[in-house]
CSV table of C-alpha atoms in Angstrom, one decimal:
chain,number,residue,atom,x,y,z
A,64,MET,CA,-87.2,2.3,19.9
A,65,GLU,CA,-83.7,1.0,19.1
A,66,THR,CA,-80.8,3.0,20.5
A,67,GLN,CA,-77.8,3.6,18.4
A,68,GLU,CA,-74.3,2.8,19.6
A,69,THR,CA,-72.2,5.9,20.3
A,70,PRO,CA,-68.9,6.4,18.4
A,71,PHE,CA,-67.1,5.8,21.7
A,72,LYS,CA,-68.7,2.4,22.4
A,73,ALA,CA,-68.2,1.3,18.8
A,74,ALA,CA,-64.6,2.5,18.9
A,75,LEU,CA,-64.0,0.7,22.2
A,76,ARG,CA,-65.1,-2.6,20.7
A,77,SER,CA,-63.3,-2.1,17.4
A,78,GLY,CA,-60.1,-0.8,19.1
A,79,MET,CA,-59.9,-3.8,21.4
A,80,ILE,CA,-60.3,-6.2,18.5
A,81,LEU,CA,-57.7,-4.3,16.5
A,82,GLY,CA,-55.3,-4.1,19.4
A,83,LEU,CA,-55.6,-7.8,20.1
A,84,ILE,CA,-55.1,-8.6,16.4
A,85,SER,CA,-52.0,-6.3,16.4
A,86,LEU,CA,-50.7,-8.1,19.5
A,87,VAL,CA,-51.2,-11.5,18.0
A,88,ILE,CA,-49.3,-10.5,14.9
A,89,SER,CA,-46.5,-8.8,16.9
A,90,TYR,CA,-46.0,-11.8,19.0
A,91,LEU,CA,-46.0,-14.1,16.0
A,92,VAL,CA,-43.4,-11.9,14.4
A,93,TYR,CA,-41.4,-12.1,17.6
A,94,PHE,CA,-41.5,-15.9,17.6
A,95,VAL,CA,-40.6,-16.2,13.9
A,96,ASP,CA,-37.8,-13.6,13.8
A,97,ALA,CA,-37.7,-10.7,16.3
A,98,THR,CA,-35.3,-8.7,14.1
A,99,LEU,CA,-38.3,-8.1,11.7
A,100,PHE,CA,-39.5,-5.5,14.3
A,101,ALA,CA,-36.6,-3.4,13.1
A,102,SER,CA,-37.4,-3.7,9.4
A,103,SER,CA,-39.8,-2.0,7.0
A,104,TRP,CA,-41.8,-5.2,6.9
A,105,MET,CA,-43.8,-3.9,9.9
A,106,LEU,CA,-45.3,-1.3,7.5
A,107,LEU,CA,-47.7,-4.1,6.5
A,108,LEU,CA,-49.1,-4.0,10.0
A,109,VAL,CA,-49.8,-0.3,9.5
A,110,ALA,CA,-51.6,-1.0,6.3
A,111,LEU,CA,-53.6,-3.8,7.9
A,112,THR,CA,-54.6,-1.4,10.7
A,113,PHE,CA,-55.8,1.1,8.1
A,114,VAL,CA,-57.9,-1.5,6.3
A,115,LEU,CA,-59.4,-2.9,9.5
A,116,VAL,CA,-60.4,0.5,10.8
A,117,LEU,CA,-62.2,1.1,7.4
A,118,VAL,CA,-63.9,-2.3,7.7
A,119,PHE,CA,-65.0,-1.6,11.3
A,120,GLY,CA,-66.0,2.0,10.2
A,121,PHE,CA,-68.2,0.8,7.4
A,122,SER,CA,-69.8,-1.8,9.7
A,123,TYR,CA,-70.5,0.9,12.2
A,124,ARG,CA,-72.0,3.2,9.5
A,125,LYS,CA,-74.2,0.3,8.5
A,126,GLU,CA,-75.4,-0.2,12.1
A,127,LEU,CA,-76.3,3.5,12.1
A,128,GLY,CA,-78.6,3.0,9.1
A,129,GLY,CA,-76.0,3.6,6.3
A,130,TYR,CA,-75.2,7.3,7.2
A,131,ILE,CA,-72.6,8.9,9.4
A,132,SER,CA,-71.4,12.4,9.7
A,133,PHE,CA,-67.7,13.2,9.2
A,134,GLY,CA,-67.4,14.2,12.9
A,135,ALA,CA,-68.8,10.9,14.1
A,136,ALA,CA,-66.6,9.0,11.6
A,137,PHE,CA,-63.5,10.9,12.7
A,138,GLN,CA,-64.3,10.2,16.4
A,139,PHE,CA,-64.8,6.6,15.7
A,140,SER,CA,-61.6,6.2,13.8
A,141,PHE,CA,-59.5,8.3,16.2
A,142,LEU,CA,-60.7,6.5,19.3
A,143,THR,CA,-60.3,3.1,17.6
A,144,LEU,CA,-56.7,3.9,16.8
A,145,ILE,CA,-56.0,5.2,20.3
A,146,ILE,CA,-57.4,2.2,22.0
A,147,ALA,CA,-55.6,-0.2,19.7
A,148,GLY,CA,-52.4,1.8,20.2
A,149,VAL,CA,-52.7,1.6,24.0
A,150,ILE,CA,-53.2,-2.1,23.9
A,151,GLY,CA,-50.3,-2.5,21.4
A,152,MET,CA,-48.0,-0.3,23.6
A,153,ILE,CA,-48.8,-2.4,26.7
A,154,GLY,CA,-48.1,-5.6,24.8
A,155,GLN,CA,-44.8,-4.2,23.5
A,156,LEU,CA,-43.8,-3.1,27.0
A,157,LEU,CA,-44.6,-6.6,28.3
A,158,LEU,CA,-42.4,-8.1,25.5
A,159,TYR,CA,-39.5,-5.7,26.1
A,160,MET,CA,-39.6,-5.7,29.9
A,161,VAL,CA,-41.0,-9.1,31.0
A,162,ILE,CA,-40.9,-11.7,28.3
A,163,ASP,CA,-37.6,-10.9,26.7
A,164,PRO,CA,-35.6,-8.1,28.4
A,165,ALA,CA,-32.7,-8.8,26.0
A,166,LEU,CA,-34.8,-8.0,22.9
A,167,PRO,CA,-34.3,-4.2,23.0
A,168,GLN,CA,-30.5,-4.7,22.7
A,169,VAL,CA,-31.1,-7.1,19.7
A,170,LEU,CA,-33.4,-4.6,18.0
A,171,ALA,CA,-31.1,-1.7,18.7
A,172,ASP,CA,-28.2,-3.6,17.1
A,173,GLN,CA,-30.4,-4.5,14.1
A,174,GLN,CA,-31.5,-0.8,13.7
A,175,MET,CA,-27.9,0.3,13.9
A,176,GLN,CA,-26.9,-2.3,11.3
A,177,ASN,CA,-29.8,-1.2,9.0
A,178,THR,CA,-28.8,2.5,9.4
A,179,MET,CA,-25.1,1.7,8.6
A,180,GLU,CA,-26.2,-0.2,5.5
A,181,ILE,CA,-28.2,2.7,4.3
A,182,MET,CA,-25.4,5.2,5.0
A,183,GLU,CA,-23.0,2.9,3.1
A,184,SER,CA,-25.3,2.8,0.2
A,185,PHE,CA,-25.1,6.6,0.0
A,186,GLY,CA,-21.3,6.5,0.5
A,187,ALA,CA,-21.5,8.2,3.9
A,188,SER,CA,-20.3,5.3,6.1
A,189,ASP,CA,-17.3,7.2,7.4
A,190,ALA,CA,-19.3,10.4,8.1
A,191,MET,CA,-20.0,9.5,11.8
A,192,SER,CA,-17.6,9.4,14.7
A,193,THR,CA,-17.7,6.6,17.2
A,194,GLU,CA,-19.3,8.9,19.8
A,195,GLN,CA,-22.0,9.8,17.3
A,196,MET,CA,-22.7,6.1,16.5
A,197,ASP,CA,-22.8,5.2,20.3
A,198,GLU,CA,-25.2,8.1,20.8
A,199,MET,CA,-27.4,6.9,18.0
A,200,LYS,CA,-27.4,3.4,19.3
A,201,GLN,CA,-28.4,4.7,22.8
A,202,GLY,CA,-31.2,6.6,21.2
A,203,PHE,CA,-32.5,3.3,19.6
A,204,LEU,CA,-32.2,1.6,23.0
A,205,ASP,CA,-34.1,4.5,24.8
A,206,GLY,CA,-37.0,3.9,22.4
A,207,TYR,CA,-37.7,0.6,24.0
A,208,THR,CA,-38.0,1.9,27.6
A,209,VAL,CA,-41.3,2.9,29.2
A,210,GLY,CA,-40.4,6.6,28.6
A,211,GLY,CA,-39.5,5.9,25.1
A,212,GLN,CA,-42.7,4.0,24.4
A,213,LEU,CA,-44.8,6.8,26.0
A,214,LYS,CA,-42.9,9.4,23.9
A,215,ALA,CA,-43.5,7.4,20.8
A,216,PHE,CA,-47.2,7.1,21.6
A,217,GLY,CA,-47.4,10.8,22.0
A,218,PHE,CA,-46.1,11.3,18.5
A,219,ALA,CA,-48.4,8.4,17.3
A,220,LEU,CA,-51.4,10.4,18.6
A,221,ILE,CA,-50.6,13.1,16.0
A,222,ILE,CA,-50.3,10.4,13.3
A,223,TYR,CA,-53.5,8.8,14.5
A,224,ALA,CA,-55.3,12.2,14.2
A,225,ILE,CA,-54.1,12.6,10.6
A,226,ILE,CA,-55.1,9.0,9.7
A,227,ALA,CA,-58.4,9.4,11.4
A,228,LEU,CA,-59.1,12.5,9.3
A,229,ILE,CA,-58.5,10.5,6.2
A,230,LEU,CA,-60.5,7.5,7.4
A,231,GLY,CA,-63.3,9.8,8.6
A,232,ALA,CA,-63.6,11.3,5.1
A,233,ILE,CA,-63.7,7.8,3.6
A,234,ILE,CA,-66.2,6.4,6.0
A,235,LYS,CA,-68.6,9.4,6.2
A,236,ARG,CA,-71.8,9.3,4.1
A,237,LYS,CA,-74.3,12.2,4.2
A,238,GLU,CA,-78.0,11.4,4.4
A,239,PRO,CA,-79.6,12.6,1.2
A,240,THR,CA,-81.8,15.6,1.6
A,241,SER,CA,-84.6,16.5,-0.7
A,242,SER,CA,-84.5,20.0,-2.0
A,243,TYR,CA,-87.8,21.6,-3.0
């Protein structure tokens, strides 16, 4: 009798693949133009993640015989996102702390510039004092520390849960039952 893979084992494999793909893309972006990390272009990486979890989820459902409950689909999706997120966070910390320790300053400057451009477009460029601007920039810099990355991952867990609910609903397929 063939044993079926548990949602955890399937998610571990899929999460590792997704995390490594994410790392490769992130490092390619770093080598091309590191300031892209501070742009909305990175939303494409989020969309790619969404699509890949669906592909992996449909593949897992097929392995299970074409049917999967919502609970198992949610578990699979959530665990896949968590594992990929941990791998991504470790890769980002390596980038910020070991490979290029000057990168957080570059990204914080870029984020500050982007924020100022947005404020200018709304006519609010003079609305902030120098102290407020310095505080905002320090907040951007703090996001690239270990603590900042862990805090962001904590918030990401909430987002992962919401996304996993959506993905679980898409991936699930009830086994047809005959009613007499």
